[in-house]
Every structure is written in structure tokens, then in C-alpha cells.
């Protein structure tokens, strides 16, 4: 593939593993957004809620690093979830300027509802692939993440 003003791009560019990963992520993300929209939380907010649920007391900075987003993006989502009463910031027990993130009961309810949607999406994937292939895919994706982190 070439254009007059560009260097050549490999003919197989759209057949690469990284492009297949991106296409799959777009498809999953679009489905999550579509199915979560009626419930309220966006897919990004679900990710934030599940992260805080899994590790209560995270700070915004820790969460940003974990999710590989900017602290400003986390602060924006935290603010929205706080306004909805789903998340609260509490003082850190030892560092007075640090605020920890915790789910409220409303946040746990929202997360349960959203997670049921995500389980449905994953169930559809497993149904189509079969349990063995779905498990293989999970293993392969974990391996890809490890390889990229090591690079």
C-alpha cells in the first residue's frame, strides 16, 4: 500500500495480530456501550467501578496508572460517579492530602447491574467460540499483554 507522498506500508498491515486485537476491542467496546447505556454507567465508568470494587482505597493516581489513562480522565469520571452517589472519596489514614476511592451502596448496585450485562456479552463470546477456545483466547491475550509489557 502506497500513496505518492508516503512510505510504503506492508500489504498485510490489516492482517496483523495488533490490528485484529484492536478490531475485537472496538467491537466489544461498542457492544458494552450499547448495552450499558440504558443502565447509566458508560463502559469507562464500569471499568472504574470494577477496579475500585476489586481494590477499595485506590487513589485517583493509582487508578490512572492501573487503567493507563490520565489522572484528569480519572478525576472527571470520579466526579461524575460522585455526583451520582456511586463513589466517595475518603481521607487516607496516614496521608492527609491523599483521598481514597470507595464504592457506595448505590455504586455497588450499579456495578452489579452493569456486570450482569458484561457477563452476558462474555457469555455470547464463549457460546460462539466454545468454552475451550474462550479459555485459550484468555490465555493468549494474557500472554500478549505480558510480551508487550516486557518489550
PDB file of C-alpha atoms in Angstrom:
ATOM      1  CA  UNK A   1       0.000   0.000   0.000  1.00  0.00           C
ATOM      2  CA  UNK A   2       1.499   3.310  -1.016  1.00  0.00           C
ATOM      3  CA  UNK A   3       0.473   6.835  -1.704  1.00  0.00           C
ATOM      4  CA  UNK A   4       2.709   9.194  -3.623  1.00  0.00           C
ATOM      5  CA  UNK A   5       3.598  11.173  -0.505  1.00  0.00           C
ATOM      6  CA  UNK A   6       4.040   8.283   1.931  1.00  0.00           C
ATOM      7  CA  UNK A   7       6.459   5.481   2.519  1.00  0.00           C
ATOM      8  CA  UNK A   8       5.256   2.009   1.658  1.00  0.00           C
ATOM      9  CA  UNK A   9       3.096   0.221   4.218  1.00  0.00           C
ATOM     10  CA  UNK A  10       3.183  -3.553   4.290  1.00  0.00           C
ATOM     11  CA  UNK A  11       0.404  -5.158   2.276  1.00  0.00           C
ATOM     12  CA  UNK A  12      -0.546  -7.288   5.295  1.00  0.00           C
ATOM     13  CA  UNK A  13      -0.968  -4.307   7.646  1.00  0.00           C
ATOM     14  CA  UNK A  14      -4.642  -5.049   8.244  1.00  0.00           C
ATOM     15  CA  UNK A  15      -3.950  -8.760   8.827  1.00  0.00           C
ATOM     16  CA  UNK A  16      -1.624  -8.250  11.793  1.00  0.00           C
ATOM     17  CA  UNK A  17      -2.344  -9.523  15.298  1.00  0.00           C
ATOM     18  CA  UNK A  18      -2.340  -5.995  16.703  1.00  0.00           C
ATOM     19  CA  UNK A  19      -4.958  -4.878  14.196  1.00  0.00           C
ATOM     20  CA  UNK A  20      -7.119  -7.923  14.990  1.00  0.00           C
ATOM     21  CA  UNK A  21      -6.836  -7.086  18.703  1.00  0.00           C
ATOM     22  CA  UNK A  22      -7.952  -3.520  18.007  1.00  0.00           C
ATOM     23  CA  UNK A  23     -10.916  -4.621  15.873  1.00  0.00           C
ATOM     24  CA  UNK A  24     -12.015  -7.019  18.612  1.00  0.00           C
ATOM     25  CA  UNK A  25     -11.666  -4.291  21.249  1.00  0.00           C
ATOM     26  CA  UNK A  26     -13.732  -1.852  19.165  1.00  0.00           C
ATOM     27  CA  UNK A  27     -16.466  -4.456  18.720  1.00  0.00           C
ATOM     28  CA  UNK A  28     -16.548  -5.364  22.419  1.00  0.00           C
ATOM     29  CA  UNK A  29     -16.422  -1.710  23.498  1.00  0.00           C
ATOM     30  CA  UNK A  30     -19.255  -0.752  21.142  1.00  0.00           C
ATOM     31  CA  UNK A  31     -21.409  -3.603  22.464  1.00  0.00           C
ATOM     32  CA  UNK A  32     -20.635  -2.702  26.081  1.00  0.00           C
ATOM     33  CA  UNK A  33     -21.531   0.945  25.471  1.00  0.00           C
ATOM     34  CA  UNK A  34     -24.740  -0.043  23.674  1.00  0.00           C
ATOM     35  CA  UNK A  35     -25.871  -2.434  26.408  1.00  0.00           C
ATOM     36  CA  UNK A  36     -24.750  -0.311  29.372  1.00  0.00           C
ATOM     37  CA  UNK A  37     -26.225   2.981  28.107  1.00  0.00           C
ATOM     38  CA  UNK A  38     -29.785   2.241  29.343  1.00  0.00           C
ATOM     39  CA  UNK A  39     -28.416   1.418  32.817  1.00  0.00           C
ATOM     40  CA  UNK A  40     -26.472   4.672  33.197  1.00  0.00           C
ATOM     41  CA  UNK A  41     -22.779   3.877  33.524  1.00  0.00           C
ATOM     42  CA  UNK A  42     -20.597   4.125  30.439  1.00  0.00           C
ATOM     43  CA  UNK A  43     -18.121   1.336  29.779  1.00  0.00           C
ATOM     44  CA  UNK A  44     -15.310   3.539  31.143  1.00  0.00           C
ATOM     45  CA  UNK A  45     -17.271   4.057  34.352  1.00  0.00           C
ATOM     46  CA  UNK A  46     -17.876   0.318  34.660  1.00  0.00           C
ATOM     47  CA  UNK A  47     -14.118  -0.196  34.380  1.00  0.00           C
ATOM     48  CA  UNK A  48     -13.518   2.362  37.108  1.00  0.00           C
ATOM     49  CA  UNK A  49     -16.209   0.884  39.374  1.00  0.00           C
ATOM     50  CA  UNK A  50     -14.927  -2.682  38.982  1.00  0.00           C
ATOM     51  CA  UNK A  51     -11.372  -1.504  39.690  1.00  0.00           C
ATOM     52  CA  UNK A  52     -12.393   0.257  42.899  1.00  0.00           C
ATOM     53  CA  UNK A  53     -14.538  -2.729  43.895  1.00  0.00           C
ATOM     54  CA  UNK A  54     -11.571  -5.060  43.371  1.00  0.00           C
ATOM     55  CA  UNK A  55      -9.157  -2.820  45.257  1.00  0.00           C
ATOM     56  CA  UNK A  56     -11.009  -0.419  47.595  1.00  0.00           C
ATOM     57  CA  UNK A  57      -8.991   2.546  48.750  1.00  0.00           C
ATOM     58  CA  UNK A  58      -7.185   3.171  45.490  1.00  0.00           C
ATOM     59  CA  UNK A  59      -6.203   6.774  44.903  1.00  0.00           C
ATOM     60  CA  UNK A  60      -7.002   8.556  41.670  1.00  0.00           C
ATOM     61  CA  UNK A  61      -3.331   8.463  40.670  1.00  0.00           C
ATOM     62  CA  UNK A  62      -3.080   4.713  41.322  1.00  0.00           C
ATOM     63  CA  UNK A  63      -6.253   4.123  39.356  1.00  0.00           C
ATOM     64  CA  UNK A  64      -4.981   6.205  36.427  1.00  0.00           C
ATOM     65  CA  UNK A  65      -1.775   4.161  36.291  1.00  0.00           C
ATOM     66  CA  UNK A  66      -3.684   0.891  36.527  1.00  0.00           C
ATOM     67  CA  UNK A  67      -6.118   1.869  33.754  1.00  0.00           C
ATOM     68  CA  UNK A  68      -3.421   3.520  31.640  1.00  0.00           C
ATOM     69  CA  UNK A  69      -5.297   6.812  31.417  1.00  0.00           C
ATOM     70  CA  UNK A  70      -4.523  10.323  32.554  1.00  0.00           C
ATOM     71  CA  UNK A  71      -5.221  11.420  36.114  1.00  0.00           C
ATOM     72  CA  UNK A  72      -7.515  14.075  34.612  1.00  0.00           C
ATOM     73  CA  UNK A  73      -9.621  11.387  32.908  1.00  0.00           C
ATOM     74  CA  UNK A  74      -9.958   9.522  36.207  1.00  0.00           C
ATOM     75  CA  UNK A  75     -10.815  12.733  38.071  1.00  0.00           C
ATOM     76  CA  UNK A  76     -13.536  13.518  35.537  1.00  0.00           C
ATOM     77  CA  UNK A  77     -15.113  10.056  35.832  1.00  0.00           C
ATOM     78  CA  UNK A  78     -14.763  10.051  39.627  1.00  0.00           C
ATOM     79  CA  UNK A  79     -16.543  13.411  39.732  1.00  0.00           C
ATOM     80  CA  UNK A  80     -19.450  12.066  37.668  1.00  0.00           C
ATOM     81  CA  UNK A  81     -19.741   8.951  39.803  1.00  0.00           C
ATOM     82  CA  UNK A  82     -19.559  11.027  42.984  1.00  0.00           C
ATOM     83  CA  UNK A  83     -22.383  13.261  41.716  1.00  0.00           C
ATOM     84  CA  UNK A  84     -24.488  10.134  41.192  1.00  0.00           C
ATOM     85  CA  UNK A  85     -23.685   8.955  44.702  1.00  0.00           C
ATOM     86  CA  UNK A  86     -21.897   5.833  43.436  1.00  0.00           C
ATOM     87  CA  UNK A  87     -18.399   6.635  44.591  1.00  0.00           C
ATOM     88  CA  UNK A  88     -16.933   8.512  47.513  1.00  0.00           C
ATOM     89  CA  UNK A  89     -13.523   9.873  48.377  1.00  0.00           C
ATOM     90  CA  UNK A  90     -12.327   9.269  51.908  1.00  0.00           C
ATOM     91  CA  UNK A  91      -9.250  10.626  53.646  1.00  0.00           C
ATOM     92  CA  UNK A  92      -6.228   8.344  53.627  1.00  0.00           C
ATOM     93  CA  UNK A  93      -5.491   7.114  57.173  1.00  0.00           C
ATOM     94  CA  UNK A  94      -1.848   8.279  57.090  1.00  0.00           C
ATOM     95  CA  UNK A  95      -1.596  10.940  54.364  1.00  0.00           C
ATOM     96  CA  UNK A  96      -3.976  13.817  54.968  1.00  0.00           C
ATOM     97  CA  UNK A  97      -3.794  15.182  51.393  1.00  0.00           C
ATOM     98  CA  UNK A  98      -4.499  11.802  49.774  1.00  0.00           C
ATOM     99  CA  UNK A  99      -8.074  10.699  49.115  1.00  0.00           C
ATOM    100  CA  UNK A 100      -9.046   7.052  48.719  1.00  0.00           C
ATOM    101  CA  UNK A 101     -11.843   5.889  46.431  1.00  0.00           C
ATOM    102  CA  UNK A 102     -14.639   3.663  47.728  1.00  0.00           C
ATOM    103  CA  UNK A 103     -17.915   2.439  46.280  1.00  0.00           C
ATOM    104  CA  UNK A 104     -21.139   3.459  47.938  1.00  0.00           C
ATOM    105  CA  UNK A 105     -24.129   1.141  48.150  1.00  0.00           C
ATOM    106  CA  UNK A 106     -25.510   2.839  45.011  1.00  0.00           C
ATOM    107  CA  UNK A 107     -22.161   2.202  43.327  1.00  0.00           C
ATOM    108  CA  UNK A 108     -22.267  -1.477  44.256  1.00  0.00           C
ATOM    109  CA  UNK A 109     -25.827  -1.722  42.888  1.00  0.00           C
ATOM    110  CA  UNK A 110     -24.815  -0.022  39.652  1.00  0.00           C
ATOM    111  CA  UNK A 111     -21.783  -2.277  39.342  1.00  0.00           C
ATOM    112  CA  UNK A 112     -23.878  -5.433  39.890  1.00  0.00           C
ATOM    113  CA  UNK A 113     -26.316  -4.360  37.160  1.00  0.00           C
ATOM    114  CA  UNK A 114     -23.542  -3.412  34.751  1.00  0.00           C
ATOM    115  CA  UNK A 115     -21.600  -6.579  35.478  1.00  0.00           C
ATOM    116  CA  UNK A 116     -24.630  -8.689  34.582  1.00  0.00           C
ATOM    117  CA  UNK A 117     -24.567  -7.030  31.154  1.00  0.00           C
ATOM    118  CA  UNK A 118     -20.843  -7.720  30.766  1.00  0.00           C
ATOM    119  CA  UNK A 119     -21.339 -11.351  31.810  1.00  0.00           C
ATOM    120  CA  UNK A 120     -23.975 -11.610  29.071  1.00  0.00           C
ATOM    121  CA  UNK A 121     -21.577 -10.256  26.454  1.00  0.00           C
ATOM    122  CA  UNK A 122     -18.848 -12.634  27.595  1.00  0.00           C
ATOM    123  CA  UNK A 123     -21.343 -15.483  27.615  1.00  0.00           C
ATOM    124  CA  UNK A 124     -22.180 -14.789  23.990  1.00  0.00           C
ATOM    125  CA  UNK A 125     -18.480 -14.855  23.106  1.00  0.00           C
ATOM    126  CA  UNK A 126     -17.994 -18.167  24.951  1.00  0.00           C
ATOM    127  CA  UNK A 127     -21.115 -19.589  23.324  1.00  0.00           C
ATOM    128  CA  UNK A 128     -19.827 -18.752  19.848  1.00  0.00           C
ATOM    129  CA  UNK A 129     -16.217 -19.833  20.467  1.00  0.00           C
ATOM    130  CA  UNK A 130     -16.920 -22.714  22.809  1.00  0.00           C
ATOM    131  CA  UNK A 131     -15.548 -22.918  26.332  1.00  0.00           C
ATOM    132  CA  UNK A 132     -12.192 -24.394  25.289  1.00  0.00           C
ATOM    133  CA  UNK A 133     -11.463 -21.720  22.672  1.00  0.00           C
ATOM    134  CA  UNK A 134     -12.676 -18.958  25.001  1.00  0.00           C
ATOM    135  CA  UNK A 135     -10.256 -20.185  27.675  1.00  0.00           C
ATOM    136  CA  UNK A 136      -7.457 -20.398  25.086  1.00  0.00           C
ATOM    137  CA  UNK A 137      -8.217 -16.857  23.957  1.00  0.00           C
ATOM    138  CA  UNK A 138      -7.997 -15.582  27.509  1.00  0.00           C
ATOM    139  CA  UNK A 139      -4.644 -17.327  27.974  1.00  0.00           C
ATOM    140  CA  UNK A 140      -3.318 -15.976  24.678  1.00  0.00           C
ATOM    141  CA  UNK A 141      -4.439 -12.433  25.470  1.00  0.00           C
ATOM    142  CA  UNK A 142      -2.723 -12.612  28.864  1.00  0.00           C
ATOM    143  CA  UNK A 143       0.434 -13.810  27.112  1.00  0.00           C
ATOM    144  CA  UNK A 144       0.225 -10.939  24.605  1.00  0.00           C
ATOM    145  CA  UNK A 145      -0.086  -8.454  27.455  1.00  0.00           C
ATOM    146  CA  UNK A 146       2.947  -9.973  29.189  1.00  0.00           C
ATOM    147  CA  UNK A 147       5.037  -9.893  25.991  1.00  0.00           C
ATOM    148  CA  UNK A 148       4.172  -6.261  25.306  1.00  0.00           C
ATOM    149  CA  UNK A 149       4.907  -5.222  28.891  1.00  0.00           C
ATOM    150  CA  UNK A 150       8.319  -6.915  28.642  1.00  0.00           C
ATOM    151  CA  UNK A 151       9.183  -5.195  25.336  1.00  0.00           C
TER     152      UNK A 151
END
